[in-house]
Short mmCIF file of C-alpha atoms and ligand atoms in Angstrom, two decimals:
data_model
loop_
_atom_site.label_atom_id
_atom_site.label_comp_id
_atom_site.label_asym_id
_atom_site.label_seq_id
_atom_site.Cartn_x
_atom_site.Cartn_y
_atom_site.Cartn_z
CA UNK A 1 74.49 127.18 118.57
CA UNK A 2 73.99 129.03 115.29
CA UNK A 3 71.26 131.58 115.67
CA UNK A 4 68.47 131.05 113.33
CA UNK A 5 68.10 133.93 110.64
CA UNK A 6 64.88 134.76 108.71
CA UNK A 7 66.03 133.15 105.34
CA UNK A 8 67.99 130.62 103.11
CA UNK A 9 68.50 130.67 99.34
CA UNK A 10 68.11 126.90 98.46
CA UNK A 11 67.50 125.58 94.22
CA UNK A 12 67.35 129.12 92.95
CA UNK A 13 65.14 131.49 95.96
CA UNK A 14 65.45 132.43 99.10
CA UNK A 15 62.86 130.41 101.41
CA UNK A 16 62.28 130.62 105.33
CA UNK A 17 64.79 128.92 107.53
CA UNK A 18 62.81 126.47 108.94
CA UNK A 19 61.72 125.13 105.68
CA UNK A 20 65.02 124.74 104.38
CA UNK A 21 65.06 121.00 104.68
CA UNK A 22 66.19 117.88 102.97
CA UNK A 23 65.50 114.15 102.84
CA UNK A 24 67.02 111.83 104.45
CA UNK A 25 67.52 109.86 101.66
CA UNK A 26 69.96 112.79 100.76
CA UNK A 27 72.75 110.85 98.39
CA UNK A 28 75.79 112.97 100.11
CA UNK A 29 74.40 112.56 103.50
CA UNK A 30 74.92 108.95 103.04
CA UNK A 31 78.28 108.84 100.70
CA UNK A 32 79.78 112.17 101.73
CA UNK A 33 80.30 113.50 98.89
CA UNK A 34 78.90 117.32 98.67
CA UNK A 35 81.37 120.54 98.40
CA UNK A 36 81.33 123.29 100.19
CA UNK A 37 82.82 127.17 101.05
CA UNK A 38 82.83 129.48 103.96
CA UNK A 39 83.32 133.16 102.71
CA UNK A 40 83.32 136.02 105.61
CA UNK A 41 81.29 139.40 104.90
CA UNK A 42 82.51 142.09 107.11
CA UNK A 43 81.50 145.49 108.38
CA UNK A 44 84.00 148.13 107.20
CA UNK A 45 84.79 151.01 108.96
CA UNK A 46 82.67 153.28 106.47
CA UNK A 47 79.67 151.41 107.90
CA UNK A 48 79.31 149.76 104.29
CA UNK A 49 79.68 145.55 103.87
CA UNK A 50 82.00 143.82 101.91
CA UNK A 51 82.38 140.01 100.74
CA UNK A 52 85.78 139.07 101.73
CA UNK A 53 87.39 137.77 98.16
CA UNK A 54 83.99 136.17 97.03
CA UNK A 55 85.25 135.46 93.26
CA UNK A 56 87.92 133.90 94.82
CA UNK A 57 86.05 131.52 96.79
CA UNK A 58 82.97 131.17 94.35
CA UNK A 59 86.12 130.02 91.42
CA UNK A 60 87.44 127.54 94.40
CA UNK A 61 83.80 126.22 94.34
CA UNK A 62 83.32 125.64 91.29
CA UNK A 63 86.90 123.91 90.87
CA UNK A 64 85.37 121.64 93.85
CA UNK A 65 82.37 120.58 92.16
CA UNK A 66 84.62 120.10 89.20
CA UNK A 67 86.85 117.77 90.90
CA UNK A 68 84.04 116.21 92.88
CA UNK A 69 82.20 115.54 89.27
CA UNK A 70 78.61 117.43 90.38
CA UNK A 71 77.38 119.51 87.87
CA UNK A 72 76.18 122.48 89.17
CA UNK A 73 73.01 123.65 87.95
CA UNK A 74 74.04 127.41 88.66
CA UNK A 75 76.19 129.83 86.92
CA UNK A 76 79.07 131.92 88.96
CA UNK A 77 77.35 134.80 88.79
CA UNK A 78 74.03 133.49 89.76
CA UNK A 79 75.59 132.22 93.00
CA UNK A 80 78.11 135.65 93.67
CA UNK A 81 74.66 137.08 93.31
CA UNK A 82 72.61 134.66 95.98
CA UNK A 83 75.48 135.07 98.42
CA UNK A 84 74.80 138.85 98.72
CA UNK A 85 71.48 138.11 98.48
CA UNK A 86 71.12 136.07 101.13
CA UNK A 87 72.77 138.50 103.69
CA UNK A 88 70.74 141.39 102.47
CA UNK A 89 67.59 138.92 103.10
CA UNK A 90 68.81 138.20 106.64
CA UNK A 91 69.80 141.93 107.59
CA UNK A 92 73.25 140.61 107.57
CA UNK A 93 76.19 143.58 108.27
CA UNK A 94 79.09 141.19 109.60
CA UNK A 95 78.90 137.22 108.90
CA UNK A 96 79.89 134.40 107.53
CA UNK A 97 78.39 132.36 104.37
CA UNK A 98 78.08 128.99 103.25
CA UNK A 99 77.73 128.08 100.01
CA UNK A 100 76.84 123.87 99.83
CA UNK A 101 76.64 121.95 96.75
CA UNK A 102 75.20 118.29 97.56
CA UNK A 103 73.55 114.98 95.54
CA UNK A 104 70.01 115.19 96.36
CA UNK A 105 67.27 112.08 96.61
CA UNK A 106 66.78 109.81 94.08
CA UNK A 107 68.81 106.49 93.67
CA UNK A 108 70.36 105.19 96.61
CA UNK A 109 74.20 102.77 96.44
CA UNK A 110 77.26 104.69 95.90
CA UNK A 111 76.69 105.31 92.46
CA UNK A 112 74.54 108.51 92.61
CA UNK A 113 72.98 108.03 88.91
CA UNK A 114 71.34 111.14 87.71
CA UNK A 115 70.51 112.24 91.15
CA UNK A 116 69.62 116.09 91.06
CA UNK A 117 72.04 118.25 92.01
CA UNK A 118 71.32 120.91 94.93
CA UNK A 119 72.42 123.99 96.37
CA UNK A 120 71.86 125.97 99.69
CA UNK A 121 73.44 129.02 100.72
CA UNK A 122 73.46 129.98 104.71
CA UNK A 123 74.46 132.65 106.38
CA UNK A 124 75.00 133.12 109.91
CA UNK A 125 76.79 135.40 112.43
CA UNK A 126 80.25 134.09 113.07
CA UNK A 127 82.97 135.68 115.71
CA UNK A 128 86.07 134.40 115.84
CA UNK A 129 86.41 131.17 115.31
CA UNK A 130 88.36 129.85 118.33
CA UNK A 131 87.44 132.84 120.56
CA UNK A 132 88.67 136.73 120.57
CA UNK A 133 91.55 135.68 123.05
CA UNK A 134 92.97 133.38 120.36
CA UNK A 135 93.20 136.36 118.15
CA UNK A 136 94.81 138.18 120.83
CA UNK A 137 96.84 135.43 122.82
CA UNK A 138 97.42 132.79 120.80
CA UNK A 139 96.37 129.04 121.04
CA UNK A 140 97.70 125.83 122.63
CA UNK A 141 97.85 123.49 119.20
CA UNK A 142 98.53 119.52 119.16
CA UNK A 143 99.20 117.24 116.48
CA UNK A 144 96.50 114.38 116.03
CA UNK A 145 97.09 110.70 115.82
CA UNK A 146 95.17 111.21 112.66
CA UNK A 147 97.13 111.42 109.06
CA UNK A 148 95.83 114.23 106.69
CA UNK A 149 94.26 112.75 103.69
CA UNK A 150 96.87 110.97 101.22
CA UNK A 151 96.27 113.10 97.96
CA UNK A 152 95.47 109.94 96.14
CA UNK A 153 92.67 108.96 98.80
CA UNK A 154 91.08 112.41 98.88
CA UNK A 155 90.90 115.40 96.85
CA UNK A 156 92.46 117.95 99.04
CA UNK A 157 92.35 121.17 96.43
CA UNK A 158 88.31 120.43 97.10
CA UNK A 159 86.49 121.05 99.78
CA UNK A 160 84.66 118.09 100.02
CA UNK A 161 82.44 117.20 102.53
CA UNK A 162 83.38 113.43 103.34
CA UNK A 163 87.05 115.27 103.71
CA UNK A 164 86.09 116.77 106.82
CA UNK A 165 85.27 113.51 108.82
CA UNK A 166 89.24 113.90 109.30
CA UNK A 167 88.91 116.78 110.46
CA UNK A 168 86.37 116.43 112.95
CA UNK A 169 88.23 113.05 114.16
CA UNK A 170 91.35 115.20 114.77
CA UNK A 171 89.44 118.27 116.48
CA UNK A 172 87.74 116.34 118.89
CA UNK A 173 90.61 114.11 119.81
CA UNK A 174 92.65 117.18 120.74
CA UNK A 175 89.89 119.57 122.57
CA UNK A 176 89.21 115.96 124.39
CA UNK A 177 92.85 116.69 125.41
CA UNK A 178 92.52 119.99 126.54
CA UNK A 179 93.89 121.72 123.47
CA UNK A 180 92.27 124.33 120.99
CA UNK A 181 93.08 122.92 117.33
CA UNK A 182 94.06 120.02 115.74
CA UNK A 183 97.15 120.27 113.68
CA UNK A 184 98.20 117.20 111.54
CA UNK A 185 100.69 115.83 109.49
CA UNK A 186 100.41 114.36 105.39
CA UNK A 187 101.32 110.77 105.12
CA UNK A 188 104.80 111.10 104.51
CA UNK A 189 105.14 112.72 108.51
CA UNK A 190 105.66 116.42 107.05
CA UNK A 191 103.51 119.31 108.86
CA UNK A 192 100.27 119.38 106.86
CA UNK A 193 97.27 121.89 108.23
CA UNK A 194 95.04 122.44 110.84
CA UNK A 195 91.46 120.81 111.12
CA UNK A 196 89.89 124.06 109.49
CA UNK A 197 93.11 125.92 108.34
CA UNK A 198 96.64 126.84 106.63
CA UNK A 199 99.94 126.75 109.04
CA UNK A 200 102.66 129.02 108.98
CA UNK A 201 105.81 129.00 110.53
CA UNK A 202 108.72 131.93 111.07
CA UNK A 203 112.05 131.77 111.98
CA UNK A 204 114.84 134.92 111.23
CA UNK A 205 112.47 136.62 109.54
CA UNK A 206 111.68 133.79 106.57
CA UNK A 207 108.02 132.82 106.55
CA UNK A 208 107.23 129.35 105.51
CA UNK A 209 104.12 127.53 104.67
CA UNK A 210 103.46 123.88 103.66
CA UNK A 211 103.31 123.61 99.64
CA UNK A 212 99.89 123.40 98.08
CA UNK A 213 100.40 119.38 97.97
CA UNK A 214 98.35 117.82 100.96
CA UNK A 215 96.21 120.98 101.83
CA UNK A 216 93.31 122.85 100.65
CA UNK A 217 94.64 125.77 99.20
CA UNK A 218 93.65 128.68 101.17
CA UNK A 219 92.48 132.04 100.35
CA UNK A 220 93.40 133.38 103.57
CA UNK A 221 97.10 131.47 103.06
CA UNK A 222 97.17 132.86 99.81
CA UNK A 223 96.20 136.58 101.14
CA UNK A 224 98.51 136.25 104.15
CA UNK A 225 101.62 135.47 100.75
CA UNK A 226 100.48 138.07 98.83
CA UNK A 227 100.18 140.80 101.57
CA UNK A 228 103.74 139.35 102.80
CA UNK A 229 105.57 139.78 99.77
CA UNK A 230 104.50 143.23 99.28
CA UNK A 231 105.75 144.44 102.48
CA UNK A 232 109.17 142.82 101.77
CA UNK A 233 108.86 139.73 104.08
CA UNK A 234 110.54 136.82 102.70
CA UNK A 235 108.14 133.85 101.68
CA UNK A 236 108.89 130.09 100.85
CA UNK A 237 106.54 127.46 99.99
CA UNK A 238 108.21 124.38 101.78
CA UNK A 239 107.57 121.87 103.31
CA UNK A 240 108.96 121.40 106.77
CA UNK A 241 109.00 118.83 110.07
CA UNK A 242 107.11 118.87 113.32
CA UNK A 243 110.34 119.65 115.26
CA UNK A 244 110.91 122.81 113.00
CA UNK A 245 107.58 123.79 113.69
CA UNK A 246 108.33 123.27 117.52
CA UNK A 247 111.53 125.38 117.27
CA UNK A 248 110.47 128.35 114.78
CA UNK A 249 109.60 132.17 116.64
CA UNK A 250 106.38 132.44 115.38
CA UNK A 251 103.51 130.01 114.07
CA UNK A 252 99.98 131.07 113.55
CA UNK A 253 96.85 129.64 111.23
CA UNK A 254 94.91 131.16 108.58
CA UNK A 255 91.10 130.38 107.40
CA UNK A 256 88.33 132.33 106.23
CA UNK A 257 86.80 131.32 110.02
CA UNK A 258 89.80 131.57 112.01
CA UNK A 259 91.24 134.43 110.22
CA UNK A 260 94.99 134.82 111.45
CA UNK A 261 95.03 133.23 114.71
CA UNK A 262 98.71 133.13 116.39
CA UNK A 263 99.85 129.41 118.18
CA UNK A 264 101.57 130.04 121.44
CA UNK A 265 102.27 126.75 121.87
CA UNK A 266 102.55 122.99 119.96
CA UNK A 267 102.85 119.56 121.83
CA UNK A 268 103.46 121.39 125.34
CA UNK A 269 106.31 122.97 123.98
CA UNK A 270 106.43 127.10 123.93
CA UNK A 271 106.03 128.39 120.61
CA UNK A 272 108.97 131.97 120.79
CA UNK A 273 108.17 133.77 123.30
CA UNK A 274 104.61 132.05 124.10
CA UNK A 275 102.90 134.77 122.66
CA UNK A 276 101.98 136.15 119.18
CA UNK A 277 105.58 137.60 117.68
CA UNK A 278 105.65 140.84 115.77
CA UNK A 279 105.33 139.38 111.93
CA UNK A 280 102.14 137.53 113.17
CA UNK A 281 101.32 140.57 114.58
CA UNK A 282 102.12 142.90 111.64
CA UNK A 283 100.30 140.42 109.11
CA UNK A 284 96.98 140.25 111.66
CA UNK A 285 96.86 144.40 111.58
CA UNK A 286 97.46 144.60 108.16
CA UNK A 287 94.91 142.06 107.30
CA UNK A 288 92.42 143.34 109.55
CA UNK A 289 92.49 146.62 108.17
CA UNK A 290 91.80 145.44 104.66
CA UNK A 291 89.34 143.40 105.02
CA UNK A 292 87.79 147.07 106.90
CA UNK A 293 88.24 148.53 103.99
CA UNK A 294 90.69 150.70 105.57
CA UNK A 295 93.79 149.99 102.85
CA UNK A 296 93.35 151.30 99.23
CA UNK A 297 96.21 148.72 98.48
CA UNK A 298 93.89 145.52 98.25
CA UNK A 299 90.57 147.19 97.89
CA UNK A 300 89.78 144.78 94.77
CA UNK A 301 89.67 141.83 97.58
CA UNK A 302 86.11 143.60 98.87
CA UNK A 303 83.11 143.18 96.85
CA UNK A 304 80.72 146.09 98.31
CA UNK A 305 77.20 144.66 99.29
N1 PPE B 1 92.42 124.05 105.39
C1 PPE B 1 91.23 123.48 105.70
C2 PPE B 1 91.18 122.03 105.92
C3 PPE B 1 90.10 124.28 105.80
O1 PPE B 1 88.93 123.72 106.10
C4 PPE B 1 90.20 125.68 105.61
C5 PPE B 1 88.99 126.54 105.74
C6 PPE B 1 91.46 126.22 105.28
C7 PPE B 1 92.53 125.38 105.17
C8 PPE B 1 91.64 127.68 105.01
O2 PPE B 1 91.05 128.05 103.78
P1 PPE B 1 90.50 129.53 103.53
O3 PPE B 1 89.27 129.66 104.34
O4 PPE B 1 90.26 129.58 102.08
O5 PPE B 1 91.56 130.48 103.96
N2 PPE B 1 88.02 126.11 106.68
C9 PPE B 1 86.68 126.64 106.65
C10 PPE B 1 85.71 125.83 107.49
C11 PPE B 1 85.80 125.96 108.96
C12 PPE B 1 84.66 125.22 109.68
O6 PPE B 1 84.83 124.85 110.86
O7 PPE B 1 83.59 125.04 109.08
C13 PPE B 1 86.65 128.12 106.95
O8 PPE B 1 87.58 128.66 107.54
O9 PPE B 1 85.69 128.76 106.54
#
């Protein structure tokens, strides 16, 4: 359960918890159609706390609302400025934020009128997303009967909302199963992305990750490319089948929440050696210590509370 904090910036201040509440006559909690981010604040080793790529993810909000059609009633910098707000409010050293965008009360039928436009930012404490051992071990991973979203059906470069009721239908089908995550494929059968993140496959050194096409395009996928290429490991943007995926070395997923979380294993079949390979393992360190402020090389991903 998320632990409650003291506050939560909602329509321009910061407000107790408890009284950050809607109607239930909430447009998007009928239609689906809000947008969202999850951004991850961490504690660096200097003791100081810094806003994993929050430009980056603030832009990729604003492209959602853009491609969802909500005006937001915010400027960039006015949210950038709540987020870090919001965690000094809440004492906040380590955590994870979540900026929502969503069609308040007014009219109700799909067509949301002139419905007022709001905005909530929360912040809670967040470990790792499917448990320290994933980090460490790896996860067991299945492929859902579900289809990602056809790119014509949803708008996959947005984080939607409504999107995600794919995403939970996968997730629970699989954990029902006895796995960890949900993996799925687009509508033409090619490997698409997890419930809540990128995939990445390697095999004789080549990394590979599915094209930008079908998925939401990462910030974690794109960190994981950009700290790749710089250390000389090759990189292609492909997309590939389930039974590649079954016979590459290494496979792991990226997301702001799952960070870079290694797949032992796909469909019952071993994944390498069963356990996270040394590129995984390279791109986890390297990752980790950025994000701890601890490598001068990527220091303009932090933004210093
Ligand atoms: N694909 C999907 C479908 C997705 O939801 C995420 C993030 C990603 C890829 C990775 O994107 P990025 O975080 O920019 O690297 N999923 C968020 C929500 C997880 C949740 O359960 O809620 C996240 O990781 O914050």
């Amino acid at each position: 359960m998320v632990q409650k904090l003291e506050k939560i910036w909602m329509d321009g201040k910061l407000i107790p918890w408890n009284e950050a509440k809607v109607s239930v006559l909430t447009h998007t909690l009928h239609y689906g159609l809000g947008i969202f981010e999850g951004i991850r604040c961490y504690q660096c080793d200097d003791g100081r706390s810094a806003v994993f790529r929050l430009k980056e993810h603030i832009d990729r909000f604003f492209d959602s609302a853009h491609i969802g059609g909500l005006k937001m009633p915010f400027s960039k910098k006015e949210i950038i400025g709540a987020c870090k707000e919001t965690l000094r409010a809440n004492g906040l050293k380590a955590g994870y934020i979540r900026p929502l965008a969503f069609i308040g009360e007014g009219v109700m039928g799909v067509y949301p009128g002139d419905n007022p436009i709001q905005v909530a930012i929360i912040t809670w404490s967040w470990g790792a997303y499917l448990g320290e051992e994933a980090l460490e071990k790896g996860i067991r991973a299945k492929f859902s009967s579900y289809t990602r979203h056809h790119v014509n059906v949803m708008m996959t470069k947005a984080k939607i909302s409504g999107n995600y009721v794919n995403s939970v239908l996968a997730k629970r089908e699989v954990i029902k199963l006895g796995y960890e995550e949900a993996l799925m494929l687009d509508t033409e059968g090619y490997v698409s992305e997890g419930s809540g993140e990128n995939i990445f496959i390697v095999k004789n050194g080549v990394i590979k990750t599915t094209p930008l096409t079908s998925i939401l395009s990462g910030i974690t996928r794109d960190s994981v490319i950009q700290i790749a290429k710089l250390r000389k490991i090759p990189v292609v943007e492909e997309r590939f089948t389930r039974d590649e995926l079954y016979t590459a070395q290494e496979t792991f997923f990226t997301g702001t929440a799952a960070e870079i979380t290694p797949i032992r294993e796909v469909d019952d079949r071993q994944i390498g050696e069963g356990k996270p390979g040394p590129i995984t393992k390279e791109l986890q360190a390297v990752f980790f210590d950025i994000v701890k402020g601890k490598n001068p090389e990527f220091r303009e991903w932090l933004d210093y509370l």
